[in-house]
PDB file of C-alpha atoms in Angstrom:
ATOM      1  CA  GLU A   1     -15.152  -9.968  -1.727  1.00  0.00           C
ATOM      2  CA  GLY A   2     -17.879  -8.353  -1.114  1.00  0.00           C
ATOM      3  CA  ALA A   3     -20.311  -6.384  -4.014  1.00  0.00           C
ATOM      4  CA  PRO A   4     -18.395  -3.578  -5.710  1.00  0.00           C
ATOM      5  CA  GLY A   5     -18.417   0.271  -4.799  1.00  0.00           C
ATOM      6  CA  ALA A   6     -19.589  -1.915  -0.434  1.00  0.00           C
ATOM      7  CA  HIS A   7     -16.443  -0.445   1.100  1.00  0.00           C
ATOM      8  CA  LEU A   8     -16.227   2.565  -0.176  1.00  0.00           C
ATOM      9  CA  PRO A   9     -18.125   5.233   2.034  1.00  0.00           C
ATOM     10  CA  CYS A  10     -19.545   6.662  -0.522  1.00  0.00           C
ATOM     11  CA  GLU A  11     -21.461   5.395  -4.272  1.00  0.00           C
ATOM     12  CA  MET A  12     -18.842   5.917  -7.146  1.00  0.00           C
ATOM     13  CA  ALA A  13     -18.937   4.603 -10.499  1.00  0.00           C
ATOM     14  CA  LEU A  14     -16.699   1.233 -11.594  1.00  0.00           C
ATOM     15  CA  GLU A  15     -14.580   1.006 -14.820  1.00  0.00           C
ATOM     16  CA  LYS A  16     -14.336   4.828 -15.689  1.00  0.00           C
ATOM     17  CA  THR A  17     -10.881   5.618 -18.010  1.00  0.00           C
ATOM     18  CA  LEU A  18      -9.045   9.403 -18.292  1.00  0.00           C
ATOM     19  CA  SER A  19     -11.532  10.025 -21.171  1.00  0.00           C
ATOM     20  CA  ASP A  20     -14.569   9.728 -18.905  1.00  0.00           C
ATOM     21  CA  TYR A  21     -13.645  10.452 -15.415  1.00  0.00           C
ATOM     22  CA  GLU A  22     -16.049  13.677 -15.172  1.00  0.00           C
ATOM     23  CA  LEU A  23     -15.355  16.211 -13.205  1.00  0.00           C
ATOM     24  CA  GLU A  24     -14.834  20.351 -14.531  1.00  0.00           C
ATOM     25  CA  PRO A  25     -13.618  20.686 -17.970  1.00  0.00           C
ATOM     26  CA  VAL A  26      -9.971  18.863 -18.242  1.00  0.00           C
ATOM     27  CA  HIS A  27      -7.597  18.601 -20.692  1.00  0.00           C
ATOM     28  CA  ALA A  28      -4.026  16.972 -19.442  1.00  0.00           C
ATOM     29  CA  VAL A  29      -3.117  15.108 -16.573  1.00  0.00           C
ATOM     30  CA  ARG A  30       0.643  15.806 -14.400  1.00  0.00           C
ATOM     31  CA  ALA A  31       2.256  12.972 -13.495  1.00  0.00           C
ATOM     32  CA  THR A  32       3.129  13.154  -9.933  1.00  0.00           C
ATOM     33  CA  GLY A  33       4.335   9.273  -8.745  1.00  0.00           C
ATOM     34  CA  VAL A  34       4.607   6.173 -10.255  1.00  0.00           C
ATOM     35  CA  GLU A  35       4.880   2.872  -9.557  1.00  0.00           C
ATOM     36  CA  CYS A  36       5.331  -0.691 -11.498  1.00  0.00           C
ATOM     37  CA  GLY A  37       4.150  -4.160 -10.026  1.00  0.00           C
ATOM     38  CA  ASP A  38       5.377  -7.469 -11.899  1.00  0.00           C
ATOM     39  CA  ASP A  39       3.111  -6.575 -14.577  1.00  0.00           C
ATOM     40  CA  TRP A  40       0.976  -3.560 -14.178  1.00  0.00           C
ATOM     41  CA  THR A  41       1.716  -0.281 -13.491  1.00  0.00           C
ATOM     42  CA  ALA A  42      -0.093   2.953 -10.721  1.00  0.00           C
ATOM     43  CA  VAL A  43       0.474   6.506 -11.544  1.00  0.00           C
ATOM     44  CA  ILE A  44      -0.667   9.115  -9.234  1.00  0.00           C
ATOM     45  CA  VAL A  45      -1.824  12.231 -11.305  1.00  0.00           C
ATOM     46  CA  ASP A  46      -3.144  15.597 -11.143  1.00  0.00           C
ATOM     47  CA  GLU A  47      -6.627  16.179 -12.991  1.00  0.00           C
ATOM     48  CA  MET A  48      -5.665  19.929 -14.691  1.00  0.00           C
ATOM     49  CA  GLU A  49      -8.417  22.738 -16.359  1.00  0.00           C
ATOM     50  CA  GLU A  50      -8.605  24.513 -19.055  1.00  0.00           C
ATOM     51  CA  ALA A  51      -5.567  26.958 -19.211  1.00  0.00           C
ATOM     52  CA  LYS A  52      -7.526  30.592 -20.197  1.00  0.00           C
ATOM     53  CA  GLY A  53      -5.865  32.355 -22.565  1.00  0.00           C
ATOM     54  CA  GLU A  54      -1.825  33.364 -20.895  1.00  0.00           C
ATOM     55  CA  GLN A  55      -2.625  31.653 -17.744  1.00  0.00           C
ATOM     56  CA  GLU A  56      -1.179  28.650 -16.520  1.00  0.00           C
ATOM     57  CA  ALA A  57      -3.473  25.042 -16.047  1.00  0.00           C
ATOM     58  CA  LYS A  58      -4.449  25.270 -13.243  1.00  0.00           C
ATOM     59  CA  VAL A  59      -5.199  21.853 -10.274  1.00  0.00           C
ATOM     60  CA  ALA A  60      -8.293  21.037 -10.783  1.00  0.00           C
ATOM     61  CA  ARG A  61      -8.284  17.428  -8.701  1.00  0.00           C
ATOM     62  CA  ARG A  62      -4.874  15.984  -6.730  1.00  0.00           C
ATOM     63  CA  GLY A  63      -3.902  13.029  -6.295  1.00  0.00           C
ATOM     64  CA  VAL A  64      -5.580  10.707  -8.669  1.00  0.00           C
ATOM     65  CA  LEU A  65      -4.891   6.859  -8.995  1.00  0.00           C
ATOM     66  CA  VAL A  66      -4.924   5.525 -13.373  1.00  0.00           C
ATOM     67  CA  THR A  67      -3.683   2.069 -13.571  1.00  0.00           C
ATOM     68  CA  PHE A  68      -3.299  -0.903 -16.181  1.00  0.00           C
ATOM     69  CA  GLY A  69      -1.717  -4.075 -17.495  1.00  0.00           C
ATOM     70  CA  HIS A  70      -2.190  -6.769 -16.321  1.00  0.00           C
ATOM     71  CA  ASN A  71      -5.187  -8.332 -13.785  1.00  0.00           C
ATOM     72  CA  ASP A  72      -5.965 -11.733 -12.466  1.00  0.00           C
ATOM     73  CA  LYS A  73      -6.053 -11.026  -9.167  1.00  0.00           C
ATOM     74  CA  GLY A  74      -7.703  -7.079  -9.181  1.00  0.00           C
ATOM     75  CA  GLN A  75      -4.925  -5.962  -8.730  1.00  0.00           C
ATOM     76  CA  CYS A  76      -5.389  -2.433 -10.818  1.00  0.00           C
ATOM     77  CA  GLY A  77      -8.252  -1.755  -8.481  1.00  0.00           C
ATOM     78  CA  HIS A  78     -11.484  -1.017 -10.920  1.00  0.00           C
ATOM     79  CA  GLY A  79     -14.086  -3.610  -8.723  1.00  0.00           C
ATOM     80  CA  THR A  80     -13.508  -6.215 -12.417  1.00  0.00           C
ATOM     81  CA  LEU A  81     -10.702  -9.104 -13.237  1.00  0.00           C
ATOM     82  CA  GLY A  82      -9.093  -8.780 -16.747  1.00  0.00           C
ATOM     83  CA  ILE A  83      -5.865  -7.542 -18.810  1.00  0.00           C
ATOM     84  CA  ARG A  84      -6.495  -3.506 -18.982  1.00  0.00           C
ATOM     85  CA  GLY A  85      -5.062  -1.818 -21.967  1.00  0.00           C
ATOM     86  CA  GLU A  86      -5.298   1.612 -21.010  1.00  0.00           C
ATOM     87  CA  PRO A  87      -5.879   3.319 -17.500  1.00  0.00           C
ATOM     88  CA  GLY A  88      -8.797   3.895 -15.497  1.00  0.00           C
ATOM     89  CA  VAL A  89      -9.015   5.100 -12.599  1.00  0.00           C
ATOM     90  CA  VAL A  90      -9.906   3.856  -9.853  1.00  0.00           C
ATOM     91  CA  ASN A  91     -11.722   4.982  -7.120  1.00  0.00           C
ATOM     92  CA  PHE A  92     -11.874   6.207  -3.686  1.00  0.00           C
ATOM     93  CA  PRO A  93     -13.470   9.415  -1.790  1.00  0.00           C
ATOM     94  CA  ARG A  94     -12.966  12.285  -3.589  1.00  0.00           C
ATOM     95  CA  SER A  95     -12.446  13.536  -0.373  1.00  0.00           C
ATOM     96  CA  HIS A  96      -9.087  10.902  -0.393  1.00  0.00           C
ATOM     97  CA  PRO A  97      -6.641  11.378  -2.788  1.00  0.00           C
ATOM     98  CA  ILE A  98      -3.511   9.355  -3.047  1.00  0.00           C
ATOM     99  CA  ALA A  99       0.034  10.346  -1.827  1.00  0.00           C
ATOM    100  CA  GLN A 100       1.962   7.126  -2.397  1.00  0.00           C
ATOM    101  CA  ILE A 101       1.200   3.901  -3.149  1.00  0.00           C
ATOM    102  CA  ALA A 102       3.099   0.984  -3.058  1.00  0.00           C
ATOM    103  CA  CYS A 103       3.192  -2.261  -6.103  1.00  0.00           C
ATOM    104  CA  GLY A 104       3.110  -6.152  -4.540  1.00  0.00           C
ATOM    105  CA  GLY A 105       3.733  -9.027  -6.376  1.00  0.00           C
ATOM    106  CA  ALA A 106      -0.152  -9.329  -7.357  1.00  0.00           C
ATOM    107  CA  HIS A 107      -1.919  -6.305  -4.706  1.00  0.00           C
ATOM    108  CA  MET A 108      -1.065  -2.798  -4.505  1.00  0.00           C
ATOM    109  CA  LEU A 109      -1.718   0.105  -1.166  1.00  0.00           C
ATOM    110  CA  ALA A 110      -2.573   3.716  -1.474  1.00  0.00           C
ATOM    111  CA  LEU A 111      -1.985   6.096   0.988  1.00  0.00           C
ATOM    112  CA  SER A 112      -4.188   8.784   1.739  1.00  0.00           C
ATOM    113  CA  ILE A 113      -3.133  11.855   1.647  1.00  0.00           C
ATOM    114  CA  ASN A 114      -5.753  12.791   5.730  1.00  0.00           C
ATOM    115  CA  GLY A 115      -3.644   9.216   6.203  1.00  0.00           C
ATOM    116  CA  PHE A 116      -6.440   6.780   5.005  1.00  0.00           C
ATOM    117  CA  VAL A 117      -4.823   3.484   3.814  1.00  0.00           C
ATOM    118  CA  TYR A 118      -6.091   1.129   1.443  1.00  0.00           C
ATOM    119  CA  ALA A 119      -4.634  -2.353   0.257  1.00  0.00           C
ATOM    120  CA  TRP A 120      -6.763  -4.595  -3.229  1.00  0.00           C
ATOM    121  CA  GLY A 121      -5.418  -7.730  -4.958  1.00  0.00           C
ATOM    122  CA  ASP A 122      -4.011 -10.993  -4.077  1.00  0.00           C
ATOM    123  CA  ASN A 123      -4.120 -12.083  -0.475  1.00  0.00           C
ATOM    124  CA  GLU A 124      -3.668 -15.433  -0.155  1.00  0.00           C
ATOM    125  CA  MET A 125      -1.067 -14.697   2.699  1.00  0.00           C
ATOM    126  CA  GLY A 126      -2.803 -12.352   4.090  1.00  0.00           C
ATOM    127  CA  GLN A 127      -0.706  -8.903   2.426  1.00  0.00           C
ATOM    128  CA  LEU A 128      -3.908  -7.147   2.679  1.00  0.00           C
ATOM    129  CA  GLY A 129      -3.851  -6.455   6.391  1.00  0.00           C
ATOM    130  CA  LEU A 130      -8.072  -7.312   6.097  1.00  0.00           C
ATOM    131  CA  GLY A 131      -7.615  -9.736   9.136  1.00  0.00           C
ATOM    132  CA  GLN A 132      -7.871 -12.915   6.675  1.00  0.00           C
ATOM    133  CA  GLU A 133      -5.471 -15.150   3.939  1.00  0.00           C
ATOM    134  CA  GLU A 134      -7.743 -15.797   1.742  1.00  0.00           C
ATOM    135  CA  GLY A 135      -9.302 -14.871  -1.970  1.00  0.00           C
ATOM    136  CA  PHE A 136      -8.441 -11.571  -3.463  1.00  0.00           C
ATOM    137  CA  GLN A 137     -10.484  -8.023  -3.466  1.00  0.00           C
ATOM    138  CA  SER A 138     -10.733  -6.236  -7.027  1.00  0.00           C
ATOM    139  CA  GLU A 139     -11.231  -2.496  -5.525  1.00  0.00           C
ATOM    140  CA  PRO A 140      -9.342  -0.845  -2.753  1.00  0.00           C
ATOM    141  CA  ARG A 141     -10.392  -0.974   1.119  1.00  0.00           C
ATOM    142  CA  GLY A 142      -8.915   0.349   4.187  1.00  0.00           C
ATOM    143  CA  ILE A 143      -6.890  -1.627   6.210  1.00  0.00           C
ATOM    144  CA  PRO A 144      -8.571  -0.362   9.411  1.00  0.00           C
ATOM    145  CA  ALA A 145      -5.979  -1.159  11.872  1.00  0.00           C
ATOM    146  CA  LEU A 146      -3.715   1.660  10.202  1.00  0.00           C
ATOM    147  CA  ASN A 147      -6.224   4.430   9.406  1.00  0.00           C
ATOM    148  CA  ARG A 148      -5.509   7.541  10.302  1.00  0.00           C
ATOM    149  CA  LYS A 149      -3.018   5.965  12.901  1.00  0.00           C
ATOM    150  CA  GLY A 150      -0.679   7.982  11.413  1.00  0.00           C
ATOM    151  CA  VAL A 151       1.100   6.388   8.937  1.00  0.00           C
ATOM    152  CA  VAL A 152       4.496   7.778   6.662  1.00  0.00           C
ATOM    153  CA  ALA A 153       5.422   5.399   4.574  1.00  0.00           C
ATOM    154  CA  LEU A 154       4.332   2.339   2.677  1.00  0.00           C
ATOM    155  CA  ALA A 155       6.186  -0.671   0.341  1.00  0.00           C
ATOM    156  CA  ALA A 156       4.977  -4.227  -0.814  1.00  0.00           C
ATOM    157  CA  GLY A 157       7.065  -7.306  -1.120  1.00  0.00           C
ATOM    158  CA  MET A 158       5.560 -10.283  -3.670  1.00  0.00           C
ATOM    159  CA  PHE A 159       3.741 -11.455  -0.263  1.00  0.00           C
ATOM    160  CA  HIS A 160       3.725  -9.867   2.023  1.00  0.00           C
ATOM    161  CA  SER A 161       3.253  -5.276   2.659  1.00  0.00           C
ATOM    162  CA  ALA A 162       4.663  -3.106   5.129  1.00  0.00           C
ATOM    163  CA  ALA A 163       4.419   1.346   6.747  1.00  0.00           C
ATOM    164  CA  VAL A 164       6.164   3.086   8.878  1.00  0.00           C
ATOM    165  CA  LEU A 165       4.998   5.159  11.063  1.00  0.00           C
ATOM    166  CA  ASP A 166       5.526   9.010  12.488  1.00  0.00           C
ATOM    167  CA  SER A 167       6.343   7.322  15.458  1.00  0.00           C
ATOM    168  CA  GLY A 168       8.770   5.899  13.733  1.00  0.00           C
ATOM    169  CA  VAL A 169       7.795   1.580  14.632  1.00  0.00           C
ATOM    170  CA  VAL A 170       7.801  -0.389  11.409  1.00  0.00           C
ATOM    171  CA  MET A 171       4.228  -2.777  11.084  1.00  0.00           C
ATOM    172  CA  THR A 172       4.525  -5.997   9.177  1.00  0.00           C
ATOM    173  CA  TRP A 173       2.055  -8.441   7.250  1.00  0.00           C
ATOM    174  CA  GLY A 174       1.077 -11.048   4.815  1.00  0.00           C
ATOM    175  CA  ALA A 175       3.176 -14.342   4.443  1.00  0.00           C
ATOM    176  CA  ASN A 176       6.403 -15.370   6.999  1.00  0.00           C
ATOM    177  CA  ASP A 177       7.614 -18.129   5.414  1.00  0.00           C
ATOM    178  CA  SER A 178      11.194 -16.096   5.142  1.00  0.00           C
ATOM    179  CA  GLY A 179      10.528 -14.336   8.178  1.00  0.00           C
ATOM    180  CA  GLN A 180      10.431 -11.600   6.054  1.00  0.00           C
ATOM    181  CA  LEU A 181       7.608  -9.924   9.403  1.00  0.00           C
ATOM    182  CA  GLY A 182      10.451  -9.809  11.350  1.00  0.00           C
ATOM    183  CA  HIS A 183       8.543 -11.521  13.675  1.00  0.00           C
ATOM    184  CA  GLY A 184      10.084 -14.556  14.180  1.00  0.00           C
ATOM    185  CA  PRO A 185      11.646 -17.416  12.701  1.00  0.00           C
ATOM    186  CA  PRO A 186       9.800 -18.467   9.571  1.00  0.00           C
ATOM    187  CA  LEU A 187       7.836 -21.296   8.509  1.00  0.00           C
ATOM    188  CA  HIS A 188       9.958 -24.343   9.021  1.00  0.00           C
ATOM    189  CA  HIS A 189      10.760 -23.761  12.450  1.00  0.00           C
ATOM    190  CA  ARG A 190       7.267 -22.697  13.889  1.00  0.00           C
ATOM    191  CA  ALA A 191       4.065 -24.284  13.172  1.00  0.00           C
ATOM    192  CA  ALA A 192       2.241 -23.707   9.873  1.00  0.00           C
ATOM    193  CA  ALA A 193      -0.638 -21.487  11.586  1.00  0.00           C
ATOM    194  CA  ASP A 194       2.013 -19.219  11.727  1.00  0.00           C
ATOM    195  CA  ALA A 195       3.182 -19.137   8.338  1.00  0.00           C
ATOM    196  CA  CYS A 196       1.254 -15.833   7.785  1.00  0.00           C
ATOM    197  CA  ASN A 197      -0.064 -12.899  10.004  1.00  0.00           C
ATOM    198  CA  PRO A 198      -3.299 -11.097   7.782  1.00  0.00           C
ATOM    199  CA  THR A 199      -3.416  -7.727  10.100  1.00  0.00           C
ATOM    200  CA  PRO A 200      -0.839  -4.985  10.960  1.00  0.00           C
ATOM    201  CA  ARG A 201       2.053  -6.192  13.302  1.00  0.00           C
ATOM    202  CA  PRO A 202       4.491  -3.835  14.961  1.00  0.00           C
ATOM    203  CA  VAL A 203       8.032  -5.687  14.467  1.00  0.00           C
ATOM    204  CA  GLU A 204       8.605  -5.400  18.474  1.00  0.00           C
ATOM    205  CA  ALA A 205      12.644  -6.207  17.613  1.00  0.00           C
ATOM    206  CA  LEU A 206      13.382  -2.049  16.392  1.00  0.00           C
ATOM    207  CA  LEU A 207      10.919  -1.407  18.932  1.00  0.00           C
ATOM    208  CA  LEU A 208      13.367  -0.977  21.765  1.00  0.00           C
ATOM    209  CA  SER A 209      15.817   0.877  19.109  1.00  0.00           C
ATOM    210  CA  VAL A 210      12.951   2.998  18.490  1.00  0.00           C
ATOM    211  CA  HIS A 211      12.649   4.227  22.340  1.00  0.00           C
ATOM    212  CA  GLU A 212      15.717   3.551  23.492  1.00  0.00           C
ATOM    213  CA  PRO A 213      18.259   6.301  24.620  1.00  0.00           C
ATOM    214  CA  ALA A 214      20.196   8.045  21.927  1.00  0.00           C
ATOM    215  CA  ASN A 215      23.893   7.499  24.228  1.00  0.00           C
ATOM    216  CA  GLN A 216      22.916   3.448  25.420  1.00  0.00           C
ATOM    217  CA  GLY A 217      27.112   2.608  24.946  1.00  0.00           C
ATOM    218  CA  PRO A 218      28.454   1.639  21.895  1.00  0.00           C
ATOM    219  CA  ASN A 219      26.320  -1.317  21.804  1.00  0.00           C
ATOM    220  CA  ALA A 220      23.125   0.372  21.387  1.00  0.00           C
ATOM    221  CA  THR A 221      24.780   1.159  17.347  1.00  0.00           C
ATOM    222  CA  ILE A 222      22.340  -0.745  15.123  1.00  0.00           C
ATOM    223  CA  LYS A 223      24.599  -2.611  13.036  1.00  0.00           C
ATOM    224  CA  GLY A 224      23.731  -3.263   9.747  1.00  0.00           C
ATOM    225  CA  SER A 225      24.082  -6.586   7.322  1.00  0.00           C
ATOM    226  CA  GLU A 226      26.525  -8.832   9.463  1.00  0.00           C
ATOM    227  CA  THR A 227      24.138 -11.535   9.510  1.00  0.00           C
ATOM    228  CA  ARG A 228      22.178 -10.245   6.321  1.00  0.00           C
ATOM    229  CA  GLY A 229      19.870 -13.201   4.776  1.00  0.00           C
ATOM    230  CA  ALA A 230      19.944 -14.995   7.560  1.00  0.00           C
ATOM    231  CA  ALA A 231      16.143 -15.128   6.764  1.00  0.00           C
ATOM    232  CA  ASN A 232      15.364 -17.240  10.383  1.00  0.00           C
ATOM    233  CA  LYS A 233      16.677 -14.838  12.491  1.00  0.00           C
ATOM    234  CA  GLU A 234      14.489 -11.413  13.701  1.00  0.00           C
ATOM    235  CA  PRO A 235      16.338  -7.956  13.882  1.00  0.00           C
ATOM    236  CA  ARG A 236      18.537  -7.610  16.153  1.00  0.00           C
ATOM    237  CA  THR A 237      18.694  -4.418  18.231  1.00  0.00           C
ATOM    238  CA  ARG A 238      22.094  -4.831  19.367  1.00  0.00           C
ATOM    239  CA  GLU A 239      24.140  -6.704  17.564  1.00  0.00           C
ATOM    240  CA  GLY A 240      23.210  -6.241  13.640  1.00  0.00           C
ATOM    241  CA  TRP A 241      20.265  -7.549  11.395  1.00  0.00           C
TER     242      TRP A 241
END
């Protein structure tokens, strides 16, 4: 794991809570999104300026991420370990307000409004998408394979992660012991090296359905849940899942 702050585009102080986070005078926050991990919580808030007279309070800063709870793998993103009993601000560049978050087993993903994707927490199975499957990160790190690639949605499982691009392509990475990445049969059907994929990769079996012309006859329609739970099979674009 690198030194705190080493992977952020600008130097920002760590371990700030809402009460000591200094911006313009702030008297309240307004929550705009929330996600829960196994035993920690993440909230996106807007910081509000103090209202003057009868004027409505204005937003001082949008897309601030605060987290609290269990933090044994750095999943709270504060650069430290240990339980966090009060909300603490996760540090990002001021020009990268957070628009969307996803919580996994002990890791977290965040998408900024300008298209940067960050990950932190447990990385035992490469679920952070940083190209390696070891250790953990206790503060946000950018995912080079996804930054400004048109990510519109994020999701996180126990040990794997996924993203949808604006082109409709689905990217997955992390553990593949049950075939959850959609890249082929799970570990017991393949070599140990395929137990995980630490770099975001397209689900190739879905690419045909994304780019194929719509009018290809009845066989071109994706039928859901016919073989749901068959973990050792790739998603199939013509005969079901």
